[in-house]
Structure formats: structure tokens, C-alpha cells
mmCIF file of C-alpha atoms in Angstrom:
data_model
loop_
_atom_site.group_PDB
_atom_site.id
_atom_site.type_symbol
_atom_site.label_atom_id
_atom_site.label_comp_id
_atom_site.label_asym_id
_atom_site.label_seq_id
_atom_site.Cartn_x
_atom_site.Cartn_y
_atom_site.Cartn_z
ATOM 1 C CA MET A 13 62.540 38.767 -87.311
ATOM 2 C CA ALA A 14 58.822 39.139 -88.020
ATOM 3 C CA LYS A 15 56.939 35.930 -88.649
ATOM 4 C CA ASN A 16 55.648 35.069 -92.082
ATOM 5 C CA HIS A 17 51.894 35.675 -92.218
ATOM 6 C CA LEU A 18 51.279 31.976 -92.851
ATOM 7 C CA ASP A 19 52.853 31.175 -89.463
ATOM 8 C CA TYR A 20 49.692 32.502 -87.842
ATOM 9 C CA LEU A 21 47.540 29.889 -89.553
ATOM 10 C CA SER A 22 46.777 26.547 -87.934
ATOM 11 C CA LYS A 23 48.926 23.591 -88.879
ATOM 12 C CA THR A 24 45.697 21.630 -89.214
ATOM 13 C CA THR A 25 44.603 23.873 -92.074
ATOM 14 C CA VAL A 26 46.699 23.364 -95.187
ATOM 15 C CA ILE A 27 47.037 26.567 -97.187
ATOM 16 C CA PRO A 28 49.343 26.598 -100.209
ATOM 17 C CA ALA A 29 51.960 29.301 -100.367
ATOM 18 C CA THR A 30 50.733 32.434 -102.076
ATOM 19 C CA PRO A 31 52.417 33.523 -105.279
ATOM 20 C CA ALA A 32 54.962 36.262 -104.747
ATOM 21 C CA ILE A 33 54.658 39.620 -106.432
ATOM 22 C CA PRO A 34 57.589 41.901 -107.205
ATOM 23 C CA ALA A 35 58.748 43.993 -104.283
ATOM 24 C CA ILE A 36 57.498 47.566 -104.398
ATOM 25 C CA PRO A 37 59.094 50.405 -102.408
ATOM 26 C CA THR A 38 56.966 51.113 -99.370
ATOM 27 C CA ILE A 39 56.829 53.292 -96.302
ATOM 28 C CA PRO A 40 57.438 51.053 -93.241
ATOM 29 C CA VAL A 41 54.464 52.192 -91.219
ATOM 30 C CA ALA A 42 51.738 49.679 -90.382
ATOM 31 C CA CYS A 43 48.616 51.695 -89.719
ATOM 32 C CA VAL A 44 44.986 50.717 -89.780
ATOM 33 C CA PHE A 45 42.188 53.257 -89.909
ATOM 34 C CA ALA A 46 39.117 51.054 -89.608
ATOM 35 C CA VAL A 47 35.401 51.625 -89.445
ATOM 36 C CA LEU A 48 33.755 48.478 -88.089
ATOM 37 C CA CYS A 49 29.991 48.367 -87.556
ATOM 38 C CA ILE A 50 29.150 51.589 -85.665
ATOM 39 C CA PHE A 51 32.605 52.147 -84.183
ATOM 40 C CA PHE A 52 34.990 54.788 -85.467
ATOM 41 C CA PHE A 53 38.602 54.051 -84.562
ATOM 42 C CA LEU A 54 39.965 57.584 -84.726
ATOM 43 C CA ASN A 55 43.622 58.158 -85.641
ATOM 44 C CA ALA A 56 44.769 54.623 -84.770
ATOM 45 C CA SER A 57 48.279 55.163 -86.025
ATOM 46 C CA GLY A 58 51.681 53.701 -85.286
ATOM 47 C CA CYS A 59 50.485 50.122 -84.720
ATOM 48 C CA THR A 60 53.215 47.490 -84.459
ATOM 49 C CA GLU A 61 53.283 43.711 -84.441
ATOM 50 C CA THR A 62 54.382 43.699 -80.804
ATOM 51 C CA GLY A 63 50.953 44.958 -79.809
ATOM 52 C CA VAL A 64 48.991 42.062 -81.340
ATOM 53 C CA LYS A 65 48.220 38.751 -79.700
ATOM 54 C CA ASP A 66 48.947 35.595 -81.703
ATOM 55 C CA TYR A 67 45.811 33.792 -82.776
ATOM 56 C CA THR A 68 45.877 30.343 -84.373
ATOM 57 C CA LEU A 69 43.357 29.633 -87.092
ATOM 58 C CA PRO A 70 41.053 26.879 -85.773
ATOM 59 C CA ALA A 71 40.582 23.690 -87.786
ATOM 60 C CA ASN A 72 36.919 24.646 -88.172
ATOM 61 C CA PRO A 73 36.800 28.442 -88.408
ATOM 62 C CA LEU A 74 33.005 28.396 -88.381
ATOM 63 C CA HIS A 75 33.159 27.697 -84.653
ATOM 64 C CA GLU A 76 32.885 30.877 -82.633
ATOM 65 C CA GLU A 77 35.414 29.633 -80.074
ATOM 66 C CA SER A 78 38.349 27.270 -80.311
ATOM 67 C CA PRO A 79 40.813 25.942 -77.732
ATOM 68 C CA ASN A 80 43.479 28.217 -79.224
ATOM 69 C CA SER A 81 41.499 31.437 -79.248
ATOM 70 C CA PRO A 82 41.950 33.892 -76.376
ATOM 71 C CA SER A 83 38.881 34.669 -74.332
ATOM 72 C CA SER A 84 37.160 38.009 -74.721
ATOM 73 C CA GLU A 85 38.306 38.882 -71.211
ATOM 74 C CA SER A 86 41.875 39.260 -72.479
ATOM 75 C CA PHE A 87 40.996 42.255 -74.635
ATOM 76 C CA PRO A 88 40.624 45.904 -73.665
ATOM 77 C CA SER A 89 37.121 46.841 -72.573
ATOM 78 C CA SER A 90 34.732 47.684 -75.370
ATOM 79 C CA PRO A 91 33.309 51.199 -75.391
ATOM 80 C CA GLU A 92 29.893 49.809 -74.433
ATOM 81 C CA SER A 93 31.236 48.775 -71.040
ATOM 82 C CA SER A 94 32.853 52.106 -70.225
ATOM 83 C CA ASP A 95 31.454 54.083 -67.316
ATOM 84 C CA ALA A 96 32.691 57.304 -68.892
ATOM 85 C CA PHE A 97 29.897 57.621 -71.415
ATOM 86 C CA GLY A 98 28.115 60.917 -71.382
ATOM 87 C CA GLY A 99 24.912 61.844 -73.129
ATOM 88 C CA GLU A 100 26.483 64.647 -75.133
ATOM 89 C CA ASN A 101 24.768 66.289 -78.054
ATOM 90 C CA THR A 102 27.655 65.433 -80.340
ATOM 91 C CA SER A 103 28.182 66.742 -83.856
ATOM 92 C CA LEU A 104 30.183 64.716 -86.347
ATOM 93 C CA GLU A 105 31.418 65.724 -89.795
ATOM 94 C CA VAL A 106 33.473 63.540 -92.134
ATOM 95 C CA VAL A 107 34.989 64.807 -95.391
ATOM 96 C CA PHE A 108 37.089 63.003 -97.988
ATOM 97 C CA CYS A 109 39.754 64.774 -99.986
ATOM 98 C CA PRO A 110 40.608 65.591 -102.667
ATOM 99 C CA ARG A 111 36.962 65.126 -103.697
ATOM 100 C CA GLU A 112 35.828 67.287 -100.779
ATOM 101 C CA LYS A 113 37.513 70.276 -99.165
ATOM 102 C CA CYS A 114 39.659 69.097 -96.265
ATOM 103 C CA ARG A 115 41.713 72.289 -96.081
ATOM 104 C CA GLU A 116 38.637 74.498 -95.933
ATOM 105 C CA THR A 117 36.971 72.215 -93.368
ATOM 106 C CA LEU A 118 40.043 72.293 -91.113
ATOM 107 C CA THR A 119 40.310 76.069 -91.525
ATOM 108 C CA ALA A 120 36.673 76.529 -90.539
ATOM 109 C CA ALA A 121 37.130 74.380 -87.434
ATOM 110 C CA LEU A 122 40.268 76.247 -86.348
ATOM 111 C CA ASN A 123 38.529 79.576 -86.882
ATOM 112 C CA THR A 124 35.949 78.685 -84.224
ATOM 113 C CA SER A 125 38.592 78.848 -81.486
ATOM 114 C CA ARG A 126 38.258 81.459 -78.763
ATOM 115 C CA GLU A 127 40.894 80.315 -76.279
ATOM 116 C CA SER A 128 43.185 77.527 -77.481
ATOM 117 C CA ILE A 129 44.365 75.361 -80.373
ATOM 118 C CA HIS A 130 46.634 72.378 -79.703
ATOM 119 C CA CYS A 131 47.683 70.427 -82.811
ATOM 120 C CA ALA A 132 49.861 67.390 -83.469
ATOM 121 C CA PHE A 133 50.665 66.767 -87.148
ATOM 122 C CA PHE A 134 53.063 64.378 -88.795
ATOM 123 C CA GLU A 135 53.561 67.063 -91.430
ATOM 124 C CA LEU A 136 52.241 70.579 -91.981
ATOM 125 C CA ASN A 137 53.117 72.819 -94.916
ATOM 126 C CA LEU A 138 49.865 74.421 -96.099
ATOM 127 C CA PRO A 139 50.606 78.168 -95.876
ATOM 128 C CA GLU A 140 46.973 78.998 -95.107
ATOM 129 C CA ILE A 141 46.956 76.795 -92.001
ATOM 130 C CA ILE A 142 50.369 78.015 -90.834
ATOM 131 C CA SER A 143 49.296 81.654 -91.229
ATOM 132 C CA LEU A 144 46.056 81.006 -89.375
ATOM 133 C CA LEU A 145 47.883 79.412 -86.441
ATOM 134 C CA GLU A 146 50.337 82.319 -86.348
ATOM 135 C CA LYS A 147 47.492 84.830 -86.256
ATOM 136 C CA LYS A 148 45.638 82.926 -83.542
ATOM 137 C CA SER A 149 48.803 82.666 -81.435
ATOM 138 C CA GLU A 150 48.820 86.439 -80.972
ATOM 139 C CA THR A 151 45.816 86.280 -78.642
ATOM 140 C CA GLN A 152 45.265 82.591 -77.871
ATOM 141 C CA ASP A 153 47.107 79.571 -76.482
ATOM 142 C CA VAL A 154 48.400 77.887 -79.651
ATOM 143 C CA LYS A 155 50.765 74.914 -79.512
ATOM 144 C CA LEU A 156 52.008 72.671 -82.318
ATOM 145 C CA VAL A 157 53.929 69.376 -82.342
ATOM 146 C CA VAL A 158 55.244 67.918 -85.611
ATOM 147 C CA ASP A 159 57.436 64.990 -86.540
ATOM 148 C CA SER A 160 61.127 65.857 -86.646
ATOM 149 C CA LEU A 161 61.295 64.833 -90.323
ATOM 150 C CA HIS A 162 59.116 67.822 -91.201
ATOM 151 C CA TYR A 163 60.083 70.358 -88.555
ATOM 152 C CA ASP A 164 61.833 72.505 -91.165
ATOM 153 C CA HIS A 165 58.440 73.722 -92.438
ATOM 154 C CA VAL A 166 57.539 75.259 -89.066
ATOM 155 C CA HIS A 167 60.863 75.720 -87.260
ATOM 156 C CA ASN A 168 60.414 79.506 -87.190
ATOM 157 C CA LEU A 169 57.159 79.269 -85.217
ATOM 158 C CA SER A 170 57.683 80.059 -81.537
ATOM 159 C CA PHE A 171 54.871 77.684 -80.541
ATOM 160 C CA ALA A 172 56.150 74.629 -82.472
ATOM 161 C CA ARG A 173 58.059 71.618 -81.135
ATOM 162 C CA HIS A 174 59.185 68.312 -82.647
ATOM 163 C CA ASP A 175 59.712 64.775 -81.366
ATOM 164 C CA ASN A 176 63.462 64.477 -82.107
ATOM 165 C CA ARG A 177 63.549 60.682 -82.449
ATOM 166 C CA SER A 178 63.805 58.072 -85.205
ATOM 167 C CA ALA A 179 60.301 56.596 -84.788
ATOM 168 C CA LEU A 180 57.392 58.538 -86.269
ATOM 169 C CA MET A 181 55.118 60.960 -84.443
ATOM 170 C CA HIS A 182 52.294 60.082 -86.803
ATOM 171 C CA ASN A 183 49.324 61.907 -85.259
ATOM 172 C CA LYS A 184 47.044 64.216 -87.227
ATOM 173 C CA PHE A 185 44.751 66.001 -84.788
ATOM 174 C CA CYS A 186 43.839 69.351 -83.274
ATOM 175 C CA VAL A 187 42.017 70.090 -80.022
ATOM 176 C CA ILE A 188 40.082 73.355 -80.167
ATOM 177 C CA ASP A 189 38.991 75.046 -76.929
ATOM 178 C CA GLN A 190 39.076 71.561 -75.343
ATOM 179 C CA ALA A 191 35.623 70.985 -76.832
ATOM 180 C CA THR A 192 36.118 70.217 -80.530
ATOM 181 C CA LEU A 193 38.666 68.014 -82.241
ATOM 182 C CA THR A 194 39.801 67.287 -85.760
ATOM 183 C CA THR A 195 41.413 63.959 -86.599
ATOM 184 C CA GLY A 196 41.719 61.390 -89.381
ATOM 185 C CA SER A 197 44.368 60.600 -91.998
ATOM 186 C CA PHE A 198 44.700 64.144 -93.376
ATOM 187 C CA ASN A 199 48.096 65.849 -93.190
ATOM 188 C CA PRO A 200 47.669 69.588 -93.925
ATOM 189 C CA THR A 201 50.052 69.499 -96.887
ATOM 190 C CA GLU A 202 49.799 70.205 -100.593
ATOM 191 C CA ARG A 203 49.858 66.486 -101.416
ATOM 192 C CA GLY A 204 47.513 65.625 -98.565
ATOM 193 C CA ASN A 205 44.933 68.163 -99.679
ATOM 194 C CA PHE A 206 45.104 68.101 -103.468
ATOM 195 C CA TYR A 207 46.409 64.662 -104.471
ATOM 196 C CA ASN A 208 46.258 61.930 -101.811
ATOM 197 C CA ASN A 209 43.025 60.223 -100.770
ATOM 198 C CA ASN A 210 42.432 61.236 -97.150
ATOM 199 C CA ASN A 211 39.710 61.663 -94.579
ATOM 200 C CA LEU A 212 39.162 64.426 -92.039
ATOM 201 C CA VAL A 213 36.806 63.995 -89.088
ATOM 202 C CA VAL A 214 35.518 66.933 -87.032
ATOM 203 C CA VAL A 215 33.882 66.007 -83.725
ATOM 204 C CA SER A 216 32.218 68.267 -81.194
ATOM 205 C CA SER A 217 32.626 66.381 -77.904
ATOM 206 C CA SER A 218 34.266 67.703 -74.750
ATOM 207 C CA LEU A 219 34.710 64.143 -73.462
ATOM 208 C CA LEU A 220 36.499 62.907 -76.573
ATOM 209 C CA ALA A 221 38.438 66.165 -76.883
ATOM 210 C CA GLN A 222 39.764 65.591 -73.363
ATOM 211 C CA ASN A 223 41.308 62.282 -74.457
ATOM 212 C CA TYR A 224 43.118 64.042 -77.278
ATOM 213 C CA GLU A 225 44.133 66.907 -75.003
ATOM 214 C CA ASP A 226 45.683 64.420 -72.569
ATOM 215 C CA GLU A 227 47.622 62.852 -75.438
ATOM 216 C CA PHE A 228 48.741 66.253 -76.678
ATOM 217 C CA GLN A 229 50.028 67.269 -73.252
ATOM 218 C CA GLU A 230 52.172 64.121 -73.181
ATOM 219 C CA LEU A 231 53.661 65.011 -76.558
ATOM 220 C CA TRP A 232 54.191 68.644 -75.593
ATOM 221 C CA SER A 233 56.038 67.584 -72.445
ATOM 222 C CA GLY A 234 58.339 65.348 -74.506
ATOM 223 C CA THR A 235 56.709 61.960 -73.843
ATOM 224 C CA PHE A 236 56.724 60.196 -77.201
ATOM 225 C CA GLY A 237 56.225 56.519 -77.871
ATOM 226 C CA LYS A 238 54.418 54.684 -75.093
ATOM 227 C CA GLY A 239 52.716 57.145 -72.750
ATOM 228 C CA SER A 240 49.814 56.678 -70.347
ATOM 229 C CA ALA A 241 46.918 54.512 -71.497
ATOM 230 C CA THR A 242 43.591 56.195 -72.204
ATOM 231 C CA THR A 243 41.412 55.735 -69.125
ATOM 232 C CA ASN A 244 37.989 56.170 -70.741
ATOM 233 C CA PRO A 245 38.228 55.787 -74.526
ATOM 234 C CA GLY A 246 34.514 55.706 -75.343
ATOM 235 C CA VAL A 247 31.830 58.364 -75.474
ATOM 236 C CA SER A 248 28.232 58.176 -76.596
ATOM 237 C CA GLY A 249 25.855 60.850 -77.704
ATOM 238 C CA LYS A 250 23.543 61.970 -80.464
ATOM 239 C CA ASN A 251 24.354 63.314 -83.908
ATOM 240 C CA GLN A 252 21.401 64.743 -85.837
ATOM 241 C CA GLY A 253 19.069 62.744 -83.611
ATOM 242 C CA GLU A 254 20.909 59.448 -84.134
ATOM 243 C CA ASP A 255 22.628 57.576 -81.298
ATOM 244 C CA ILE A 256 26.365 57.299 -81.956
ATOM 245 C CA THR A 257 29.306 55.757 -80.122
ATOM 246 C CA LEU A 258 32.851 57.012 -80.641
ATOM 247 C CA ALA A 259 36.062 55.612 -79.203
ATOM 248 C CA SER A 260 39.608 56.980 -79.335
ATOM 249 C CA TYR A 261 42.800 54.978 -78.891
ATOM 250 C CA PHE A 262 46.438 56.056 -79.104
ATOM 251 C CA CYS A 263 49.264 53.769 -80.147
ATOM 252 C CA PRO A 264 51.289 52.155 -78.802
ATOM 253 C CA GLU A 265 50.007 52.646 -75.240
ATOM 254 C CA ASP A 266 46.397 51.611 -75.961
ATOM 255 C CA SER A 267 47.276 48.471 -77.984
ATOM 256 C CA CYS A 268 45.347 49.769 -80.983
ATOM 257 C CA ALA A 269 45.717 46.584 -83.013
ATOM 258 C CA ASP A 270 44.206 44.540 -80.177
ATOM 259 C CA VAL A 271 41.164 46.820 -80.157
ATOM 260 C CA VAL A 272 40.644 46.470 -83.903
ATOM 261 C CA GLN A 273 41.190 42.720 -83.599
ATOM 262 C CA GLU A 274 38.507 42.432 -80.928
ATOM 263 C CA HIS A 275 35.878 44.079 -83.097
ATOM 264 C CA ILE A 276 36.848 42.086 -86.174
ATOM 265 C CA ARG A 277 36.148 38.937 -84.168
ATOM 266 C CA GLN A 278 32.762 40.293 -83.098
ATOM 267 C CA ALA A 279 31.618 41.159 -86.633
ATOM 268 C CA ASN A 280 28.590 39.161 -87.765
ATOM 269 C CA HIS A 281 27.592 40.747 -91.074
ATOM 270 C CA SER A 282 30.267 42.826 -92.792
ATOM 271 C CA ILE A 283 33.758 44.290 -92.494
ATOM 272 C CA ASN A 284 34.869 46.978 -94.949
ATOM 273 C CA PHE A 285 38.358 48.415 -94.625
ATOM 274 C CA MET A 286 40.710 50.829 -96.354
ATOM 275 C CA THR A 287 44.390 50.872 -95.391
ATOM 276 C CA PHE A 288 47.464 52.685 -96.597
ATOM 277 C CA SER A 289 49.578 49.823 -95.245
ATOM 278 C CA PHE A 290 48.574 46.428 -93.840
ATOM 279 C CA THR A 291 51.311 44.081 -92.575
ATOM 280 C CA LEU A 292 49.849 42.641 -89.359
ATOM 281 C CA GLY A 293 49.461 38.884 -89.835
ATOM 282 C CA PRO A 294 47.144 38.272 -86.847
ATOM 283 C CA LEU A 295 44.603 40.803 -88.140
ATOM 284 C CA ALA A 296 44.690 39.144 -91.554
ATOM 285 C CA THR A 297 44.085 35.782 -89.888
ATOM 286 C CA ASP A 298 41.005 37.124 -88.117
ATOM 287 C CA LEU A 299 39.649 38.567 -91.361
ATOM 288 C CA ILE A 300 40.044 35.138 -92.971
ATOM 289 C CA ILE A 301 38.193 33.515 -90.070
ATOM 290 C CA ARG A 302 35.280 35.941 -90.370
ATOM 291 C CA HIS A 303 35.257 35.481 -94.157
ATOM 292 C CA ARG A 304 34.972 31.704 -93.683
ATOM 293 C CA ALA A 305 32.130 32.330 -91.234
ATOM 294 C CA ASN A 306 30.190 33.974 -94.090
ATOM 295 C CA VAL A 307 30.881 37.539 -92.970
ATOM 296 C CA SER A 308 31.285 39.864 -95.955
ATOM 297 C CA VAL A 309 34.894 41.120 -95.917
ATOM 298 C CA ARG A 310 36.051 43.690 -98.476
ATOM 299 C CA GLY A 311 39.038 46.001 -98.582
ATOM 300 C CA ILE A 312 40.967 48.613 -100.532
ATOM 301 C CA MET A 313 44.735 48.930 -100.174
ATOM 302 C CA GLU A 314 47.402 51.321 -101.402
ATOM 303 C CA THR A 315 48.991 49.762 -104.491
ATOM 304 C CA ARG A 316 52.602 50.634 -103.723
ATOM 305 C CA ASN A 317 52.351 48.956 -100.308
ATOM 306 C CA ALA A 318 50.968 45.654 -101.632
ATOM 307 C CA ASP A 319 54.425 44.083 -101.611
ATOM 308 C CA ASN A 320 55.743 40.911 -99.980
ATOM 309 C CA ARG A 321 55.573 42.480 -96.524
ATOM 310 C CA SER A 322 51.867 43.116 -96.997
ATOM 311 C CA VAL A 323 48.996 40.707 -96.301
ATOM 312 C CA TYR A 324 47.469 41.526 -99.689
ATOM 313 C CA ASN A 325 48.505 38.225 -101.315
ATOM 314 C CA LEU A 326 47.302 36.193 -98.348
ATOM 315 C CA LEU A 327 43.866 37.824 -98.202
ATOM 316 C CA SER A 328 43.366 37.628 -101.959
ATOM 317 C CA TYR A 329 44.394 33.968 -102.077
ATOM 318 C CA GLN A 330 41.828 33.185 -99.383
ATOM 319 C CA GLY A 331 39.064 34.629 -101.552
ATOM 320 C CA ILE A 332 38.675 37.979 -99.803
ATOM 321 C CA GLU A 333 37.840 40.791 -102.200
ATOM 322 C CA VAL A 334 40.708 43.288 -101.922
ATOM 323 C CA MET A 335 41.104 46.051 -104.485
ATOM 324 C CA LEU A 336 44.267 48.027 -105.148
ATOM 325 C CA ASP A 337 43.788 51.757 -105.552
ATOM 326 C CA THR A 338 44.367 53.530 -108.873
ATOM 327 C CA ASN A 339 45.381 56.932 -107.516
ATOM 328 C CA PRO A 340 48.875 57.690 -108.924
ATOM 329 C CA TYR A 341 49.589 59.394 -105.607
ATOM 330 C CA ASN A 342 48.618 57.809 -102.250
ATOM 331 C CA MET A 343 45.436 56.178 -100.991
ATOM 332 C CA HIS A 344 46.182 57.313 -97.447
ATOM 333 C CA HIS A 345 43.161 56.177 -95.405
#
């Protein structure tokens, strides 16, 4: 049984129980898509509590270290320390739907292909995207993996496969000519494009695209769940003359929650987050610690997932500014 979120707090710090709110139906997927400082955690989906280290709230959270806190050596290497960085001239485009045109942006990216398109989507039902992939498959190497829950939309495509398991294949990415990738929270569906709040990221980087291609090949070969860890997650380059650093992690094999946790602990000025679902107690504990260390912490959460399994009550009670979205559909970041 999962621990109550308050179990992660130090016994030396007395925190009254938070008032309960009525249970709201929710989708049992704990995913965090976080932008911390200059790091983009791309498509960090499928995170589970088993991938997070326990961390006890110190009696004085203003101290940077405590006897109960794990050393930084216990975490995965930060992108800065990776030897795989290349000096690519990287282009980066981020769009937010429904305010901006995710469908058209994805279509434009797919239309640049000359040799191959490899996509993994939790769900795909936009007829324009399906037709485009069908047309491309006549002359190019097109492959598609979808979650078994939504295979019925594409079952007639000769280049489509599904995961055939109870857990979710929750990816949302395409690798184009092994040089460009699309990723983010956007499912190419009617709801995803016209109603839900989503983001779509288009990155031109052969190094980062290779990470996604490796992940896709695992899925295509039938390896779902915990595959091989990403060897070199980070790449650096320039976008419109600015130095940027991008890192990609795949759950559960890359311990995505641990990576997010590491950077939360390193934040000195601000942490802004948006999450469709947030149930990981240890991450909430670290946000509270940074908040008490005078780091600005603000968040937006999907209203229907702010139930008793969520950390919403805990964060709000600790004085962290957390808004609930007002979209009658889904805030799906």
C-alpha cells in the first residue's frame, strides 16, 4: 500500500493533517512534465512511486544538507556532466494547444520527412495525421506504436503495432529521418488538439533524436515497461544564438522521478510546474523544502485529479501557491 504523503515528513516537524476534499474520479497515471531552470524534461511519462527515493524532511529545512538526505552522488548524472554533448546547431519550437496549432505543427514536421517516420502515441485518431502517415508509408519507412487501449483507431494500418499489456504505453513522440523529433503531452486526437491544454515540442537534434529512436526500436521489438537505460541523455547546442541544454529520459528505466527530484533540490530561485496528475509524496516533500528555503514554488494542477490521492492538499496547506485549472476538459501538461 502506498504511504500517506505525510509519512515522508520528518517526525521532528509537526504538521497538522490536511483537510480532506471529496474524492474526484481520476486517471491513475502519475506523470510529471517539468521545466526546471534551463532543463526541459521531455516526455517524462509513466513515473511510479517505486522509482523515487525516500527523503525525510529535515528539522531545519533551510539547511542545504541533513543527516537524512541522500548525497548528490546517489542520483543519475546531470546533463552537464555528460560526455555526449555535441555542439549542434539545434532548433527548438514549442506550441501550446488549443491556443496554438498543434495539429498543423505536427503535420508540418512530419511533412519534412524524406526517409523515415517512427512514432509512438498513446492515442491517435486525427484523420489528417493518419492519412499523412499512410501516404508517407508508400515510399518511406513508417512505423507506428500505440497503446492497446486505442489500437482500434489504427488497426487497419499495416505499419501499426500495439503494446498488448495492462500498463500504459504513454509516449507521445515521433522521430523523423533520425534527425528531428516531436514530443510533449500532445496526443494527436480531437480532444487533444481542440479541447485539452497540451504542449508540443519540435526539436532538430540528431543526438537527441537518436535517444528517441533507441526507445522506439525497443517498443517496436516488443520491449515495453523497463527497457535499457539511456546512455547519454543530455545534449547541448544553440537555438537562435542562445546556448541551450536538453535532456531526455524514459520511464521507468531512467528513473524519471529521481531526475526531477535532483533538479528540484538544486533550485535556488524558482520552480514553476504544471501537472495533469501529481501523487508522488517525495517530490512534494522536496518542493516544501525548497519553499521553506525561500525558493519561489508555484504550480497548476488538473482539477479532477486534485483528490485525496493527490499532493494538492499537502502543498496548499504548506503555503505553496497551487492553482486548479478551469478548463472543463483536461489540463494535460
